[in-house]
Structures are given as C-alpha cells and as structure tokens.
PDB file of C-alpha atoms in Angstrom:
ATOM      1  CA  UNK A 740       4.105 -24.189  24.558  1.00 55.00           C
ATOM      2  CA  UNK A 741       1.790 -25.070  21.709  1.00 81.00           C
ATOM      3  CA  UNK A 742       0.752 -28.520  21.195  1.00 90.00           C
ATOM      4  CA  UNK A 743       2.007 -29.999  17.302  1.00 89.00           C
ATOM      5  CA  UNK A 744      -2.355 -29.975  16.630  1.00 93.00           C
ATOM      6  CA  UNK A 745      -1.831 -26.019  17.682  1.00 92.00           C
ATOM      7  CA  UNK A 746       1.067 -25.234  15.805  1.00 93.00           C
ATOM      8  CA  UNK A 747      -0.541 -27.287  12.556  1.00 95.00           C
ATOM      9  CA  UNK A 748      -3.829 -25.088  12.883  1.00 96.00           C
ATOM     10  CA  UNK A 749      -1.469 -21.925  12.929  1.00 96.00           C
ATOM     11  CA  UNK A 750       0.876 -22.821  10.254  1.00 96.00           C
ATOM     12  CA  UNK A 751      -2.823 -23.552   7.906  1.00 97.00           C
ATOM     13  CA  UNK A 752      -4.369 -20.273   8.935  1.00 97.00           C
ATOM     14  CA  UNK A 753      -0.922 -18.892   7.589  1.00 98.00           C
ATOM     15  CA  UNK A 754      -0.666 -20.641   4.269  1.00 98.00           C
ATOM     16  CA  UNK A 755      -4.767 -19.520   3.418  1.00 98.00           C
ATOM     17  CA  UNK A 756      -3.893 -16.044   4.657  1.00 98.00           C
ATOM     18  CA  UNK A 757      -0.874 -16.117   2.436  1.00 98.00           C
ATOM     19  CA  UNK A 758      -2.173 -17.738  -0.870  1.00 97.00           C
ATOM     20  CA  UNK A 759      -5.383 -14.941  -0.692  1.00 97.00           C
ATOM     21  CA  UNK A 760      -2.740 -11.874  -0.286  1.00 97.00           C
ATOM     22  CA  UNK A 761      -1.403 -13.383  -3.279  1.00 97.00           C
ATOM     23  CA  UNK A 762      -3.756 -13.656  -5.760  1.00 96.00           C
ATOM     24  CA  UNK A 763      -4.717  -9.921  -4.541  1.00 96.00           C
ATOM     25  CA  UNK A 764      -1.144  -8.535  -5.238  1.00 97.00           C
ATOM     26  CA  UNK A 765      -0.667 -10.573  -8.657  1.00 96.00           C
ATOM     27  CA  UNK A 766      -4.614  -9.087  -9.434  1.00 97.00           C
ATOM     28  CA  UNK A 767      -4.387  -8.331 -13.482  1.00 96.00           C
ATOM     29  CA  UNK A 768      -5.421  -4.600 -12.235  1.00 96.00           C
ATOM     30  CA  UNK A 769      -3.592  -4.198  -8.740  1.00 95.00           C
ATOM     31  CA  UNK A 770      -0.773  -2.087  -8.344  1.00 95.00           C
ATOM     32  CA  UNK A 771       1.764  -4.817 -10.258  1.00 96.00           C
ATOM     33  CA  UNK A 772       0.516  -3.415 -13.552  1.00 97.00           C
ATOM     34  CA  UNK A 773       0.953   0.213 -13.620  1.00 97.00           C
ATOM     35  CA  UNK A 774       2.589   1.128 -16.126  1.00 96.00           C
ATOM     36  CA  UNK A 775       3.019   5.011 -15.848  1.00 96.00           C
ATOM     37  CA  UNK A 776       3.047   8.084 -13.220  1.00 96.00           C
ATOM     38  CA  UNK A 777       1.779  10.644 -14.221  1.00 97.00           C
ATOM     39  CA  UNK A 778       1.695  14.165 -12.435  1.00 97.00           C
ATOM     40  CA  UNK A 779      -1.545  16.653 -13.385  1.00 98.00           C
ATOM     41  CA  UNK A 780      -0.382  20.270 -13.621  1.00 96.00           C
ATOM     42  CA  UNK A 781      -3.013  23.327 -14.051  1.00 96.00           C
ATOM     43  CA  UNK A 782      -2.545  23.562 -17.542  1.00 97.00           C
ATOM     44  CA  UNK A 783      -4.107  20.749 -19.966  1.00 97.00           C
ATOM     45  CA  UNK A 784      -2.347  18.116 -21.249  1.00 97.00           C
ATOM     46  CA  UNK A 785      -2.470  14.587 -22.705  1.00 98.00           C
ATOM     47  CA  UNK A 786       0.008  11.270 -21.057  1.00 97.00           C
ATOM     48  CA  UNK A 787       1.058   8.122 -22.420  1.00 94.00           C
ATOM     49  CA  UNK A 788      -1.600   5.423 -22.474  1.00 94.00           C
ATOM     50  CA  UNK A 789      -4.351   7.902 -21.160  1.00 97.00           C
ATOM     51  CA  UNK A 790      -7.148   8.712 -23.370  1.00 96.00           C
ATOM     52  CA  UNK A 791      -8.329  12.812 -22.818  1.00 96.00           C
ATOM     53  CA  UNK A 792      -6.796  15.959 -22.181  1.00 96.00           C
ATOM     54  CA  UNK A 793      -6.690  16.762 -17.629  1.00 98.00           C
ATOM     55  CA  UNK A 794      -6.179  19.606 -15.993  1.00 98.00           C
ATOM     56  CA  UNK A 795      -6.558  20.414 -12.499  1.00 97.00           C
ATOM     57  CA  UNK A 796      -8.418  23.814 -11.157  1.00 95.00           C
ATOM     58  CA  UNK A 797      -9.493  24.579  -7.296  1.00 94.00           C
ATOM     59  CA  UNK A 798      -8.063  20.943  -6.469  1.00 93.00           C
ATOM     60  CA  UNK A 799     -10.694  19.275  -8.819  1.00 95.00           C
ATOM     61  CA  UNK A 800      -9.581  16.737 -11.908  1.00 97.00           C
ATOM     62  CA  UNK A 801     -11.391  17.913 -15.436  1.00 97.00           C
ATOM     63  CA  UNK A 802     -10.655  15.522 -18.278  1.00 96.00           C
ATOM     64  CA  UNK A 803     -11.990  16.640 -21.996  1.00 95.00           C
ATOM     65  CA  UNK A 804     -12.649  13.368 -24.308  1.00 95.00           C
ATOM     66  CA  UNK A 805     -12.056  13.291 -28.074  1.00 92.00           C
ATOM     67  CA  UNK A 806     -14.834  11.781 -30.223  1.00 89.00           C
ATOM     68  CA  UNK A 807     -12.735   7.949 -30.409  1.00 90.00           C
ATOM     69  CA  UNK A 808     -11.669   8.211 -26.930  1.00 93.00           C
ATOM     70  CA  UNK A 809     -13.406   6.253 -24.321  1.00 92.00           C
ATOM     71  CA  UNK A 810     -13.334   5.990 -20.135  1.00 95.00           C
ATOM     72  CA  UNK A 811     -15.932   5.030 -17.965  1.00 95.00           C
ATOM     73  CA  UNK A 812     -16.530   5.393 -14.215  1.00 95.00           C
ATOM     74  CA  UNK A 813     -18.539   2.398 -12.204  1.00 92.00           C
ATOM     75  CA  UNK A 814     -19.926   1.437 -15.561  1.00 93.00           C
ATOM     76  CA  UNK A 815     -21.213   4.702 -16.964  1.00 92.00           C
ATOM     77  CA  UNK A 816     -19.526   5.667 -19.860  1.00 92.00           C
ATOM     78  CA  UNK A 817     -17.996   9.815 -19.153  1.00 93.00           C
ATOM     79  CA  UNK A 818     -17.924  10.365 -23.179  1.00 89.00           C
ATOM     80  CA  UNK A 819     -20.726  12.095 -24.579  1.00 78.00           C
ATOM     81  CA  UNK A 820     -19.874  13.429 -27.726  1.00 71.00           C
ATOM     82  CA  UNK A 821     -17.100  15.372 -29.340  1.00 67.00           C
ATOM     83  CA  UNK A 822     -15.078  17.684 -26.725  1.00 71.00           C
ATOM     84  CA  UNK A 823     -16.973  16.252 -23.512  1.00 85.00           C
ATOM     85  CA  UNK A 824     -15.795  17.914 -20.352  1.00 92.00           C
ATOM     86  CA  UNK A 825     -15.949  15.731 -17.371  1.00 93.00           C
ATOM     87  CA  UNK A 826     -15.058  16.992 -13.888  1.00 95.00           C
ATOM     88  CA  UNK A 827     -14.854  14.691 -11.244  1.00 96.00           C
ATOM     89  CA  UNK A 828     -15.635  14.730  -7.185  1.00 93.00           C
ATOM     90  CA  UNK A 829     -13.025  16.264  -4.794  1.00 94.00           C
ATOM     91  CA  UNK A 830     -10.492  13.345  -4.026  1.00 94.00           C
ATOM     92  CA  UNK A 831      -9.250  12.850  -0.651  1.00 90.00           C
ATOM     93  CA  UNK A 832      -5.702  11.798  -0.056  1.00 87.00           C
ATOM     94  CA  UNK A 833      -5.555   8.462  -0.111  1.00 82.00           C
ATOM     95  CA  UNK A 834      -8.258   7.877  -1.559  1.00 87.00           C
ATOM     96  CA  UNK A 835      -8.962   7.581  -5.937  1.00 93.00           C
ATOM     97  CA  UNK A 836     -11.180   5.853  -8.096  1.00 95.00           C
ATOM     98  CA  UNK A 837     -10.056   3.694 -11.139  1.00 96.00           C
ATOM     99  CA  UNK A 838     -11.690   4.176 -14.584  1.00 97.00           C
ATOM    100  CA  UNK A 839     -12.482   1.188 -17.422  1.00 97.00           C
ATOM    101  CA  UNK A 840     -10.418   1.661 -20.144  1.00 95.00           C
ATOM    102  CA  UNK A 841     -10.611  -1.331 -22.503  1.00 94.00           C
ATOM    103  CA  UNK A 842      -8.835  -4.183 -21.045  1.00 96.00           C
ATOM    104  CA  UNK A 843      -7.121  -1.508 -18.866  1.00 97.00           C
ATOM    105  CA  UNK A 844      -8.089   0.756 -16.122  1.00 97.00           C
ATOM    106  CA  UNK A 845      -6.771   4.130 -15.249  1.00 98.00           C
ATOM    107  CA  UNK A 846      -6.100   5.082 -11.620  1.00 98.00           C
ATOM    108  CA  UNK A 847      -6.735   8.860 -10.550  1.00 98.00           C
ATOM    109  CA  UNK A 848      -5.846   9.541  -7.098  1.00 97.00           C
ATOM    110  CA  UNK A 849      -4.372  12.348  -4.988  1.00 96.00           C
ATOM    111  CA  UNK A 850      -1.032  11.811  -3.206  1.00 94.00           C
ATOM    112  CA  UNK A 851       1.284  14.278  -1.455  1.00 91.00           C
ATOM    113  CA  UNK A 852      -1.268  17.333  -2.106  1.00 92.00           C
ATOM    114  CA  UNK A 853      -0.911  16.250  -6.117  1.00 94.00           C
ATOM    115  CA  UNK A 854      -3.370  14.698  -8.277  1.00 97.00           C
ATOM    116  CA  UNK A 855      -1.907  11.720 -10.588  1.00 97.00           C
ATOM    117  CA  UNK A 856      -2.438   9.151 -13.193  1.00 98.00           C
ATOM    118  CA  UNK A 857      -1.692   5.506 -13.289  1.00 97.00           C
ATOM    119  CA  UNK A 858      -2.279   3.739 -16.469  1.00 98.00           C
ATOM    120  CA  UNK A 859      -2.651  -0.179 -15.359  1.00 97.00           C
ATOM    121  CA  UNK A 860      -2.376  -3.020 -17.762  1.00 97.00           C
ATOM    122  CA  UNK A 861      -3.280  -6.697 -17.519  1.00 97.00           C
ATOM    123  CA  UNK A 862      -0.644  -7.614 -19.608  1.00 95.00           C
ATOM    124  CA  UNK A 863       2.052  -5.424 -17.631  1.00 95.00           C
ATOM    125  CA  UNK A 864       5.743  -7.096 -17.852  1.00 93.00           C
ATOM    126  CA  UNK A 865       5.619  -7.395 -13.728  1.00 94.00           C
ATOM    127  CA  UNK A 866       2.028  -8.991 -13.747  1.00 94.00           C
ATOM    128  CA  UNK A 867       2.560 -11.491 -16.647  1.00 93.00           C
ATOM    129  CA  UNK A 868       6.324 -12.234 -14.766  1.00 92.00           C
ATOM    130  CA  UNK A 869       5.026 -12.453 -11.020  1.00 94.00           C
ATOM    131  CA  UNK A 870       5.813 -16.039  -9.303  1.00 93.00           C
ATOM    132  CA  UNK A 871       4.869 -15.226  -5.947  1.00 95.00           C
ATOM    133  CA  UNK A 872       6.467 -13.225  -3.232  1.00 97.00           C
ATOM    134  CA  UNK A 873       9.289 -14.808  -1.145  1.00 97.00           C
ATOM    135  CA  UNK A 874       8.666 -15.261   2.518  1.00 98.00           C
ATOM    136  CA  UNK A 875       9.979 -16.842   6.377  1.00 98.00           C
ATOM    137  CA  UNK A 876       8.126 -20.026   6.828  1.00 97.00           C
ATOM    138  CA  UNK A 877       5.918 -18.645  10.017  1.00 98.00           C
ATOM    139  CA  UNK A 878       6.859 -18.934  13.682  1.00 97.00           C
ATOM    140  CA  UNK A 879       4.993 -18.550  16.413  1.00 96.00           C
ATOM    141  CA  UNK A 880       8.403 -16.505  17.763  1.00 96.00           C
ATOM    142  CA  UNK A 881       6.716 -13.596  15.972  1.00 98.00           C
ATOM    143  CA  UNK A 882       3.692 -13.116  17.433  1.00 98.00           C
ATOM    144  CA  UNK A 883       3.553 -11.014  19.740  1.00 98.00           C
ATOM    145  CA  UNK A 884       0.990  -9.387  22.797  1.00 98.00           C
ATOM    146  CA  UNK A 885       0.888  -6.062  22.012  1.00 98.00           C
ATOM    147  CA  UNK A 886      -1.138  -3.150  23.530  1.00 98.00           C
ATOM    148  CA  UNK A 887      -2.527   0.302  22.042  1.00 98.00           C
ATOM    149  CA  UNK A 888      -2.018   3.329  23.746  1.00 98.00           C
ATOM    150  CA  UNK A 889      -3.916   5.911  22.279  1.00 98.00           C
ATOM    151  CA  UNK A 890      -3.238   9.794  22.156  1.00 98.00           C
ATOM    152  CA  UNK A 891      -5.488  12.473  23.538  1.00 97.00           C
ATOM    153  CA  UNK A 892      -5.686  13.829  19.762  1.00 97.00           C
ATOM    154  CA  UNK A 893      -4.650  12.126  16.832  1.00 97.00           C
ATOM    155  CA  UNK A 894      -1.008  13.532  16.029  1.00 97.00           C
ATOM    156  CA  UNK A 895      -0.648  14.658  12.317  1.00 97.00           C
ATOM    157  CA  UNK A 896       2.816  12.703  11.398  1.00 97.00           C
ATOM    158  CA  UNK A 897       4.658  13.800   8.323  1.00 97.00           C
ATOM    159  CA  UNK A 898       6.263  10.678   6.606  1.00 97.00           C
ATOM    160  CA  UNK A 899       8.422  10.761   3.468  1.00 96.00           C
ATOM    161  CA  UNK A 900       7.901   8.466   0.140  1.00 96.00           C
ATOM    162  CA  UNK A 901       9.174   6.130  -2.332  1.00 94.00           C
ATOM    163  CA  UNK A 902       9.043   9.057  -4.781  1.00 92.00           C
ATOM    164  CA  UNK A 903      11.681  11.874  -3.551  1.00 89.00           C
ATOM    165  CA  UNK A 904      10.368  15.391  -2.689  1.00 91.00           C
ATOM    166  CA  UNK A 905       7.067  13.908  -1.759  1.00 94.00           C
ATOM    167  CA  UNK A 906       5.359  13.900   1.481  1.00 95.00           C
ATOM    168  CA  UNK A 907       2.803  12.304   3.204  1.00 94.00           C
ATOM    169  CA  UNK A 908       0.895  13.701   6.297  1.00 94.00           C
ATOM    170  CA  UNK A 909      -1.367  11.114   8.258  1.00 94.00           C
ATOM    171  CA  UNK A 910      -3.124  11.340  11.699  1.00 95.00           C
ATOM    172  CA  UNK A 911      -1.756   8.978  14.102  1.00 98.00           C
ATOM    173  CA  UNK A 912      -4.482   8.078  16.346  1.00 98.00           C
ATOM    174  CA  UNK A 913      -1.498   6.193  18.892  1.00 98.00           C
ATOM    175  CA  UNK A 914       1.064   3.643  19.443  1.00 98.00           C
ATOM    176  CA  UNK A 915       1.435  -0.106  19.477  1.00 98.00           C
ATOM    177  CA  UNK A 916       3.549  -1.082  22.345  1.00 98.00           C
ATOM    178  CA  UNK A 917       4.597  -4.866  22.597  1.00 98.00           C
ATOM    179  CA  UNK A 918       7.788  -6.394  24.776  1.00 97.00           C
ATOM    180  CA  UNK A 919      10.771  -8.689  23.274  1.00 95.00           C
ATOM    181  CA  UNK A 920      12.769  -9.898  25.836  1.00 87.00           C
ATOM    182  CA  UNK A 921      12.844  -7.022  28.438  1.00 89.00           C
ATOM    183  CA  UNK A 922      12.602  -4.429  26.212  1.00 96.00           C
ATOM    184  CA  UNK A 923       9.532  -2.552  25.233  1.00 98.00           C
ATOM    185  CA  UNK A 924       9.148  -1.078  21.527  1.00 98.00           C
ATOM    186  CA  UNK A 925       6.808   1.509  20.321  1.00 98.00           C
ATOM    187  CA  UNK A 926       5.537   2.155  16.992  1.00 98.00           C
ATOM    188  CA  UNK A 927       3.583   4.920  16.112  1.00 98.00           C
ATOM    189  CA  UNK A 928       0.352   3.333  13.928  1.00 98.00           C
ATOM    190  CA  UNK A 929      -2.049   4.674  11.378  1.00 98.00           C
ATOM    191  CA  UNK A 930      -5.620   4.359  10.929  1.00 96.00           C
ATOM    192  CA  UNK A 931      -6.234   0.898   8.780  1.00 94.00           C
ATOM    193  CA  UNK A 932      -8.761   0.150   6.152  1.00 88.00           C
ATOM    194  CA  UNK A 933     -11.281  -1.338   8.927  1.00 91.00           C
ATOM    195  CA  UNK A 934     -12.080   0.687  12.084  1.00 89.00           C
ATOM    196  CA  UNK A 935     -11.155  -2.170  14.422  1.00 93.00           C
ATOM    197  CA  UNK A 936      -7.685  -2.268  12.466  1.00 98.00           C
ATOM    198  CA  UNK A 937      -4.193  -0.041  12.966  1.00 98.00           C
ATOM    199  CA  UNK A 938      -1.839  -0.223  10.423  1.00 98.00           C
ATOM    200  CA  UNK A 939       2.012   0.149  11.259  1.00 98.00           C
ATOM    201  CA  UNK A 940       4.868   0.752   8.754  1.00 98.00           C
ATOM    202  CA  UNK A 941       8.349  -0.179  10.196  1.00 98.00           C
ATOM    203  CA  UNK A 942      12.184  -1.356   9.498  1.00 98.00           C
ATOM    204  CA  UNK A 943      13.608  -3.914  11.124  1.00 98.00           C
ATOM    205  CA  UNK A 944      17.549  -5.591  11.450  1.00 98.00           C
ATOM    206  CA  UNK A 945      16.501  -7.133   8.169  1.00 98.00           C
ATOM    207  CA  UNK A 946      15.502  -4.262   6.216  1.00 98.00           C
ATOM    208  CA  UNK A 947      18.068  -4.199   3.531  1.00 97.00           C
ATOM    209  CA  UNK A 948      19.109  -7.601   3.495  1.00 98.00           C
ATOM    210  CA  UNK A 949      16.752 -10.229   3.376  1.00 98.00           C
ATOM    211  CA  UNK A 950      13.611  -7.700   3.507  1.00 98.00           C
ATOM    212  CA  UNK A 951      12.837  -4.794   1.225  1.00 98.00           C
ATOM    213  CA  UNK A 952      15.198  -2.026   2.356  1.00 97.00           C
ATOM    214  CA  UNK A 953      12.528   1.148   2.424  1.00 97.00           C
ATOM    215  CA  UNK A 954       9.511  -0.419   4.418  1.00 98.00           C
ATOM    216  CA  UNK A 955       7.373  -3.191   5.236  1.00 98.00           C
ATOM    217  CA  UNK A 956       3.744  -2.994   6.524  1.00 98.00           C
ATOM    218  CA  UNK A 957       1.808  -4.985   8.969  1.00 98.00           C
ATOM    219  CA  UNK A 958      -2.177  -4.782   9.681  1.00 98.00           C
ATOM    220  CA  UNK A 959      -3.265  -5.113  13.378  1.00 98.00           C
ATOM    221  CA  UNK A 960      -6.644  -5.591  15.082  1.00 97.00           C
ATOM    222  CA  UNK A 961      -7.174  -4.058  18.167  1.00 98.00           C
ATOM    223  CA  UNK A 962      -9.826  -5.268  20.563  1.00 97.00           C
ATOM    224  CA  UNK A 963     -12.310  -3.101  22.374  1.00 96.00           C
ATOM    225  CA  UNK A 964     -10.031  -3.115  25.738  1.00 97.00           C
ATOM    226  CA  UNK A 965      -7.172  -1.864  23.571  1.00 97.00           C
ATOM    227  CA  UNK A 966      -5.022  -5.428  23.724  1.00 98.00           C
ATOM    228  CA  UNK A 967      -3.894  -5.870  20.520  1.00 98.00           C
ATOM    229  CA  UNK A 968      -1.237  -9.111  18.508  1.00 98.00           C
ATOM    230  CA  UNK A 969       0.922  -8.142  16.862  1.00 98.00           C
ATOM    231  CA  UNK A 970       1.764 -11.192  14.122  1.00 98.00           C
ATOM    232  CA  UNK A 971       4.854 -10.205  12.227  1.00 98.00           C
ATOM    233  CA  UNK A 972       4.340 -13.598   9.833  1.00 98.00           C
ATOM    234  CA  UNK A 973       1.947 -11.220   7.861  1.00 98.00           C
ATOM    235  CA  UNK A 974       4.152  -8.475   7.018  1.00 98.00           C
ATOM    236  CA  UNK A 975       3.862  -7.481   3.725  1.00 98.00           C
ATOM    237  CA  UNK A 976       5.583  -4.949   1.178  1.00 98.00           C
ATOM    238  CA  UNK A 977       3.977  -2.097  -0.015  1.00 98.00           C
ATOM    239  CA  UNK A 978       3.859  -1.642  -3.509  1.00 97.00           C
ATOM    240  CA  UNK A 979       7.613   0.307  -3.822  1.00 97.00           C
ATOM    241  CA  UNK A 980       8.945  -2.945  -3.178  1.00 97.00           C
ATOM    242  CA  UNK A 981       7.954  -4.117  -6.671  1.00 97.00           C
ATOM    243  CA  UNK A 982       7.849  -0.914  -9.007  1.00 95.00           C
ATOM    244  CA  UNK A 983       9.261   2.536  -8.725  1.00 94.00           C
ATOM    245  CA  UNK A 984       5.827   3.741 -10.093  1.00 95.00           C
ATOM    246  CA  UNK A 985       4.635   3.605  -6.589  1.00 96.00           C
ATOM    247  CA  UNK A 986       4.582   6.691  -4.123  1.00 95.00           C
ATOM    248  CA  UNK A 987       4.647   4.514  -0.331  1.00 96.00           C
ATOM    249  CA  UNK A 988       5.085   6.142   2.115  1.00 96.00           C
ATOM    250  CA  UNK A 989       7.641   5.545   4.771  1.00 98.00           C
ATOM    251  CA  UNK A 990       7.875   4.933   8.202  1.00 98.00           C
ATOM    252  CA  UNK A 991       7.322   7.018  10.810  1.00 98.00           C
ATOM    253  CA  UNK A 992      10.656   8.161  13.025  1.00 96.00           C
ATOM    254  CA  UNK A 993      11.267   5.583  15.328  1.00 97.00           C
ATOM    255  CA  UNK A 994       9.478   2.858  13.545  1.00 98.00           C
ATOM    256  CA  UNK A 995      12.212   0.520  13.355  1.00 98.00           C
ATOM    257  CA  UNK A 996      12.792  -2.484  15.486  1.00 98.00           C
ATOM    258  CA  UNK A 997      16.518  -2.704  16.700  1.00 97.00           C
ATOM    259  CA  UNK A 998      16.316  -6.643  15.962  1.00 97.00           C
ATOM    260  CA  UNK A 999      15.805  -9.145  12.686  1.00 98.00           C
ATOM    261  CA  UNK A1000      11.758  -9.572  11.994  1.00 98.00           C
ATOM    262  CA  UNK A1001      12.681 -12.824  10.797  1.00 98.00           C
ATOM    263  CA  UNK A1002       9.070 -13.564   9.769  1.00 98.00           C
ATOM    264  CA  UNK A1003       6.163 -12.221   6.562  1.00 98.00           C
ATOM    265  CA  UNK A1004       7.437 -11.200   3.275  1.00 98.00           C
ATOM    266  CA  UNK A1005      10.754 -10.816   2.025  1.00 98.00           C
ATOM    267  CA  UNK A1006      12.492  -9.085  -0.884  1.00 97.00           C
ATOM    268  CA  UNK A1007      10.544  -9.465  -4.516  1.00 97.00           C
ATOM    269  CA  UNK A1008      12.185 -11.738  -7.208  1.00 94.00           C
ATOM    270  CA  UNK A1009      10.109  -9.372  -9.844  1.00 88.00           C
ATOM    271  CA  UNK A1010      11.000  -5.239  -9.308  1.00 89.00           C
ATOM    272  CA  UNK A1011      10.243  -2.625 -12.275  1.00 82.00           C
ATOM    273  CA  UNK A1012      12.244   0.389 -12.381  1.00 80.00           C
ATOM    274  CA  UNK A1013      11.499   3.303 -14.210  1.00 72.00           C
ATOM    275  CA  UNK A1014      13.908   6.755 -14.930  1.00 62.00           C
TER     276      UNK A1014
END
C-alpha cells in the first residue's frame, strides 16, 4: 500500500500530466479547430476556406495558386506568380504537413488510401468554447503491470473509422497483456509516436456512458525487458470525441475490456457535428 507522501507525489504527477495534455488539445491550431473535410479527387477543384485549385495524380497532391492567393510550407511561401503549380512530397499514411494560411493553417494528410484537406481556424466555435475535458480523479486502482508480447512479424490489422466506409490498416508489432483479478486481458497495440512507446486503442464497460462511446486511447512505455504499466488515469479521446471532422480510427477486435476503466478522460462537454 502506498504511503499518503506516495499517493500525493502520484496524484501531482497526474494533475501536471493533465494540465499539459490540455493546453495541447485546446492548441488554437490542434485538431479542435478544423473546420472542414475535405476529400481530393483526380480532377481539380477548389474547397471552402482553401486557397488554390488540388488535384491528385500517381498518389501525389498538386495545388495551382491564383495571383491573391497565398500558402506557405515551413515558412517558404509556395506562390510564385500567377498560375503557380506546386506539387508536394509523397505523404505517408498517417503522416501530413500543415500549411500557414493567415491566421489559419491548412492540414494535408493522407488517410484511408485518400488524400484530404482540413482547414483549421483559431477562432473555431469548439476552440473559442473549450473548458477543459472532463475526467476520474486518478487512482492508483488503474495502474496496472503489464507485459508486451511481441509477434514474430508485425501483423497488418485492419481497423475501421469515425468516418464510415473508411479504413485504416496498421502493423501491430504485439500485444499488451496485464491481469485484473484472475483474469488476463490482451490488447493488440500499435506503434506510438516514440520508439520506446505502444499505443493501444480500446472500449471498456464505460464506453457509452460515462466515456466516449467509439474509442479511447492510452500511450504506454515499454522497457527494454518488455515489462510494461499500463496507467489507465491517462486515457485520452481521440479527436472523434470532439468533432465529426475527424477520421479515428477504431479499435482493434478484441480491444475492449469486459469491466468499467473508471479512470483518464471522460465524455467532452464541447462536440461539433457536421452533415
């Protein structure tokens, strides 16, 4: 059992972890102020709040700028007279770059096989409304010794998405495995941002209720002798849980945990929904 000098150092860690995930979610240019999806299609076309004309050929972007109409890419302005014809770098899925746009930025990015757009504004209804994500005061109930258990080759795992008819296809380098009780449960994880880091998206007895009903997403570092904690306090939702404009994807089959995660974020006050 912790001592109260413990269970004070854990509950501060929390709160700074918490108040910096924050400020990046409610971030003027972060995914709370899109304001548009846009799909790219072969043939060229113009979309709301997007300066140029795209197109996409061989799975490469191409944007043609008007005289008044300006975009820049890590500071170097792409307009360089009248009918300027920019074509950009293969994108990787997942991956995209965002372009200055004024105040605003525009996302590119390639999702599901399909290039897109995402106009984002720092003056977006959601950003200018956002008070702060609701969450479980954290417990040391929920975290948990976990172990990774990796595959002999990473497992390409088709997921769905916020946005229906897309899919997702990731390579699932192995599985968390952690105990409740007597009962083992596995989730199958994802590569994270860091290479010491597995991401795992899951569903719990919550989901639904007092948790975002599609997904919820939790960051895990695994040491070199594969022992891994798993701290369910720092669950988060992925950006469908605020804005239909988003295109998550979802978990994994057999990613949900037949009991209430009772711990990290719950259900937004703020959600924008689009037709």
């Amino acid at each position: 059992m912790s001592t109260r000098t413990e269970i004070l150092a854990f509950e501060e860690q929390w709160r700074n972890w918490r108040a910096a995930h924050q400020e990046s979610v409610g971030d003027p240019h972060g995914f709370l102020a899109v304001t548009d999806l846009h799909w790219l299609e072969d043939q060229p076309r113009t979309y709301a709040h997007v300066p140029g004309t795209w197109s996409v050929s061989d799975d490469q972007v191409a944007v043609v700028l008007a005289p008044e109409e300006r975009l820049s890419l890590h500071g170097v302005e792409l307009n360089l007279g009248t009918g300027t014809r920019h074509v950009f770098a293969p994108i990787a899925e997942r991956d995209g770059v965002l372009l200055d746009h004024g105040c605003a930025v525009v996302e590119l990015a390639k999702r599901g096989g399909q290039h897109l757009l995402r106009p984002r504004h720092p003056h977006a209804p959601l950003v200018s409304n956002y008070r702060g994500t609701p969450a479980f005061l954290p417990s040391e109930q929920f975290v948990l010794p976990g172990r990774f258990v990796p595959f002999e080759e990473p497992h390409p795992t088709t997921v769905g998405a916020a946005v229906e008819g897309l899919q997702h296809v990731y390579d699932a380098p192995g599985q968390l495995r952690f105990t409740t009780g007597a009962r083992e449960h596995v989730l199958t994880a994802f590569n994270g941002a860091d290479p010491r880091t597995l991401v795992v998206l899951f569903t719990d007895e919550t989901s639904g209720r007092s948790t975002y009903v599609a997904n919820r997403s939790l960051t895990v570092k695994v040491e070199p002798d594969g022992s891994a904690v798993l701290d369910f306090n720092r669950a988060v939702n992925l950006p469908c849980a605020y804005t239909d404009l988003a295109t998550c994807p979802l978990p994994p089959v057999g990613n949900h945990l037949p009991f209430a995660v009772e711990a990290g974020e719950k259900t937004p006050f703020e959600r924008s929904e689009h037709p």
